[in-house]
Short mmCIF file of C-alpha atoms in Angstrom, two decimals:
data_model
loop_
_atom_site.label_atom_id
_atom_site.label_comp_id
_atom_site.label_asym_id
_atom_site.label_seq_id
_atom_site.Cartn_x
_atom_site.Cartn_y
_atom_site.Cartn_z
CA MET A 1 54.77 -1.27 38.58
CA TYR A 2 56.62 -4.28 37.17
CA LYS A 3 53.53 -6.09 35.87
CA ASN A 4 51.99 -3.05 34.16
CA HIS A 5 55.05 -1.19 32.86
CA LEU A 6 58.55 -2.61 33.44
CA LYS A 7 57.78 -6.11 32.18
CA ARG A 8 56.77 -4.82 28.74
CA LEU A 9 59.85 -2.57 28.52
CA ILE A 10 62.17 -5.44 29.47
CA ASP A 11 60.41 -7.70 26.95
CA PHE A 12 60.90 -5.21 24.12
CA LEU A 13 64.57 -4.53 24.84
CA ALA A 14 65.40 -8.21 25.39
CA ALA A 15 63.62 -9.26 22.17
CA PHE A 16 65.31 -6.52 20.15
CA PHE A 17 68.84 -7.30 21.30
CA GLY A 18 68.10 -11.03 21.32
CA LEU A 19 67.24 -10.95 17.63
CA LEU A 20 70.41 -8.98 16.88
CA ILE A 21 72.63 -11.41 18.78
CA LEU A 22 70.90 -14.52 17.43
CA SER A 23 70.63 -13.27 13.83
CA PRO A 24 73.44 -15.57 12.50
CA ILE A 25 71.72 -18.63 14.02
CA PHE A 26 68.36 -17.33 12.81
CA LEU A 27 69.63 -17.13 9.23
CA LEU A 28 71.31 -20.57 9.32
CA VAL A 29 68.23 -22.31 10.70
CA THR A 30 66.00 -20.46 8.21
CA LEU A 31 68.17 -21.71 5.33
CA GLY A 32 68.27 -25.29 6.61
CA LEU A 33 64.51 -25.49 7.15
CA ALA A 34 63.79 -23.83 3.80
CA ILE A 35 65.69 -26.68 2.14
CA ALA A 36 64.00 -29.36 4.28
CA ASN A 37 60.47 -27.94 3.88
CA GLN A 38 60.34 -27.00 0.20
CA GLY A 39 61.00 -23.30 0.77
CA LYS A 40 58.81 -22.93 3.86
CA PRO A 41 61.02 -22.31 6.92
CA PHE A 42 58.33 -20.62 9.02
CA PHE A 43 55.12 -21.78 10.63
CA PHE A 44 52.27 -19.33 11.29
CA GLN A 45 49.27 -20.19 13.43
CA ARG A 46 46.42 -18.33 15.14
CA ARG A 47 46.74 -18.31 18.93
CA PRO A 48 44.83 -16.50 21.70
CA GLY A 49 46.85 -13.92 23.62
CA LYS A 50 46.08 -11.60 26.52
CA ASN A 51 42.32 -11.32 27.12
CA GLU A 52 41.91 -14.06 24.47
CA LYS A 53 42.79 -11.66 21.63
CA ILE A 54 43.83 -13.71 18.58
CA PHE A 55 47.25 -13.16 16.98
CA LYS A 56 49.50 -15.09 14.61
CA ILE A 57 52.40 -16.85 16.28
CA ILE A 58 55.65 -17.25 14.32
CA LYS A 59 57.79 -20.37 14.76
CA PHE A 60 60.32 -22.30 12.74
CA LYS A 61 58.61 -25.06 10.75
CA THR A 62 59.96 -28.34 12.17
CA MET A 63 57.53 -30.68 10.39
CA ASN A 64 56.91 -31.15 6.67
CA ASP A 65 53.47 -31.35 5.02
CA LYS A 66 53.57 -34.98 3.84
CA LYS A 67 50.20 -36.70 3.54
CA ASP A 68 48.95 -40.26 3.20
CA GLU A 69 47.19 -41.69 0.14
CA ASP A 70 43.87 -40.24 1.35
CA GLY A 71 45.25 -36.72 1.56
CA ASN A 72 45.48 -36.64 5.35
CA LEU A 73 48.57 -35.29 7.08
CA LEU A 74 50.84 -37.96 8.51
CA THR A 75 51.42 -38.09 12.27
CA ASP A 76 53.66 -35.50 13.93
CA ALA A 77 56.37 -38.14 14.46
CA GLU A 78 56.34 -39.06 10.76
CA ARG A 79 56.47 -35.44 9.59
CA LEU A 80 59.21 -34.30 11.97
CA THR A 81 62.32 -33.72 9.83
CA PRO A 82 65.84 -34.50 11.12
CA ILE A 83 66.79 -30.82 11.20
CA GLY A 84 63.38 -30.07 12.69
CA ALA A 85 64.01 -32.57 15.49
CA PHE A 86 67.32 -30.85 16.26
CA VAL A 87 65.76 -27.39 16.17
CA ARG A 88 62.98 -28.52 18.52
CA LYS A 89 65.34 -30.37 20.88
CA THR A 90 67.50 -27.26 21.26
CA SER A 91 64.40 -24.98 21.43
CA LEU A 92 65.69 -22.96 18.46
CA ASP A 93 62.16 -23.14 17.02
CA GLU A 94 61.16 -20.52 19.58
CA ILE A 95 63.51 -17.79 18.24
CA PRO A 96 61.04 -16.27 15.69
CA GLN A 97 58.62 -15.63 18.56
CA LEU A 98 60.91 -12.78 19.58
CA ILE A 99 59.17 -10.95 16.71
CA ASN A 100 55.84 -11.58 18.47
CA VAL A 101 57.37 -10.15 21.65
CA LEU A 102 58.51 -7.02 19.80
CA LYS A 103 54.99 -6.55 18.42
CA GLY A 104 53.47 -6.89 21.87
CA ASP A 105 51.58 -10.11 21.12
CA MET A 106 53.70 -12.05 23.59
CA SER A 107 56.04 -11.71 26.54
CA LEU A 108 59.33 -13.50 27.12
CA ILE A 109 57.74 -15.24 30.11
CA GLY A 110 54.11 -16.23 30.56
CA PRO A 111 51.68 -19.11 29.91
CA ARG A 112 52.30 -20.70 26.51
CA PRO A 113 49.75 -19.63 23.85
CA LEU A 114 47.65 -22.63 22.87
CA LEU A 115 45.04 -23.22 20.15
CA PRO A 116 41.86 -21.09 19.73
CA GLU A 117 39.69 -24.21 19.71
CA TYR A 118 40.67 -24.88 23.32
CA LEU A 119 39.04 -21.65 24.54
CA PRO A 120 35.51 -23.11 25.06
CA LEU A 121 37.00 -26.09 26.91
CA TYR A 122 38.63 -24.17 29.76
CA SER A 123 37.12 -23.97 33.22
CA GLU A 124 36.67 -20.50 34.73
CA THR A 125 39.89 -20.98 36.69
CA GLN A 126 41.85 -22.18 33.67
CA LYS A 127 40.73 -19.14 31.68
CA ARG A 128 42.78 -16.97 34.03
CA ARG A 129 45.89 -17.95 32.06
CA HIS A 130 44.77 -15.30 29.54
CA GLU A 131 44.93 -12.45 32.06
CA VAL A 132 48.55 -11.87 31.04
CA ARG A 133 50.46 -11.96 27.76
CA PRO A 134 51.47 -15.48 26.72
CA GLY A 135 55.17 -16.26 26.85
CA ILE A 136 57.96 -17.97 24.93
CA THR A 137 58.72 -19.80 28.17
CA GLY A 138 56.81 -20.01 31.40
CA TRP A 139 56.32 -21.53 34.82
CA ALA A 140 54.71 -24.67 33.35
CA GLN A 141 57.57 -25.06 30.84
CA VAL A 142 60.25 -25.11 33.53
CA ASN A 143 58.17 -27.49 35.64
CA GLY A 144 57.55 -30.22 33.10
CA ARG A 145 56.88 -28.65 29.68
CA ASN A 146 55.08 -31.24 27.50
CA ALA A 147 55.79 -34.16 29.86
CA ILE A 148 53.06 -33.17 32.36
CA SER A 149 49.28 -33.42 32.07
CA TRP A 150 47.13 -30.59 30.76
CA GLN A 151 45.48 -30.18 34.17
CA LYS A 152 48.85 -29.78 35.88
CA LYS A 153 50.02 -27.39 33.18
CA PHE A 154 46.98 -25.16 33.66
CA GLU A 155 47.42 -25.20 37.45
CA LEU A 156 50.98 -23.95 36.96
CA ASP A 157 49.83 -21.29 34.48
CA VAL A 158 47.28 -19.91 36.94
CA TRP A 159 49.87 -20.00 39.74
CA TYR A 160 52.11 -17.84 37.56
CA VAL A 161 49.32 -15.32 36.91
CA GLU A 162 48.72 -15.03 40.66
CA HIS A 163 52.44 -14.72 41.50
CA LEU A 164 53.72 -12.66 38.56
CA SER A 165 56.72 -10.62 39.69
CA PHE A 166 60.24 -9.72 38.62
CA LYS A 167 61.58 -12.37 41.01
CA THR A 168 59.35 -15.08 39.51
CA ASP A 169 60.27 -14.10 35.94
CA LEU A 170 63.97 -14.10 36.80
CA LYS A 171 63.63 -17.59 38.28
CA VAL A 172 61.83 -18.87 35.16
CA PHE A 173 64.47 -17.26 32.92
CA PHE A 174 67.37 -19.10 34.54
CA MET A 175 65.45 -22.37 34.93
CA THR A 176 64.68 -22.26 31.20
CA PHE A 177 68.38 -22.44 30.32
CA LYS A 178 68.74 -25.51 32.52
CA LYS A 179 65.77 -27.22 30.83
CA VAL A 180 67.03 -26.40 27.32
CA PHE A 181 70.53 -27.65 28.16
CA LYS A 182 69.13 -30.95 29.45
CA SER A 183 66.45 -31.15 26.71
CA GLU A 184 63.87 -32.06 29.34
CA GLY A 185 60.10 -32.36 28.80
CA ILE A 186 60.16 -31.75 25.04
CA SER A 187 57.50 -34.35 24.34
CA GLN A 188 54.92 -36.39 26.16
CA GLU A 189 55.80 -40.03 26.71
CA GLY A 190 55.11 -42.05 23.56
CA GLN A 191 54.42 -38.98 21.42
CA ALA A 192 56.42 -36.53 19.31
CA THR A 193 54.76 -33.49 20.89
CA MET A 194 51.82 -33.05 23.30
CA GLU A 195 48.45 -34.77 23.05
CA VAL A 196 45.41 -32.69 22.07
CA PHE A 197 43.47 -31.08 24.93
CA ASN A 198 39.84 -32.21 25.02
CA GLY A 199 38.69 -30.54 28.21
CA LYS A 200 39.13 -33.69 30.31
CA ASN A 201 42.80 -34.74 30.12
#
């Protein structure tokens, strides 16, 4: 009952009222990032959702598009703007994904949507993370976020799929606030974000 019906209803209502309540912050961050990123406050990227269906995720753009002399993008750490670092540290970059939740692309809680190019690299067990809608936060995020290995992250994602319930989602919801408050697990050690998954790490 919860998995097939109530979860989607709760997602929709929470995303709708969340956007209303957070609209002043949404507008301020949009303005600040528009100034920092030459009029481009948002970041759109293709991601696989439930049953591997591709959708476009919406996030605040925390990195600029600066390139080196050969035309290649600089590293994530070099492109991360000061306001972008703040937005990422406070997890404000996730707010636009409430629009994805309203559309039904995502859920508030579920495995994080990763890149389409990772799809052929998953094992049969790891692919199970796509049996549910991806989430803004999830079991892996509250148990390490970007500070844990890919293998551990996928194990946690599959655990969530197998134990999806209102009780589990409620636990993740409250644990998320604790993680955001402490700014834990934002990046992997020695990196600005998370290393690329190659099917082995």
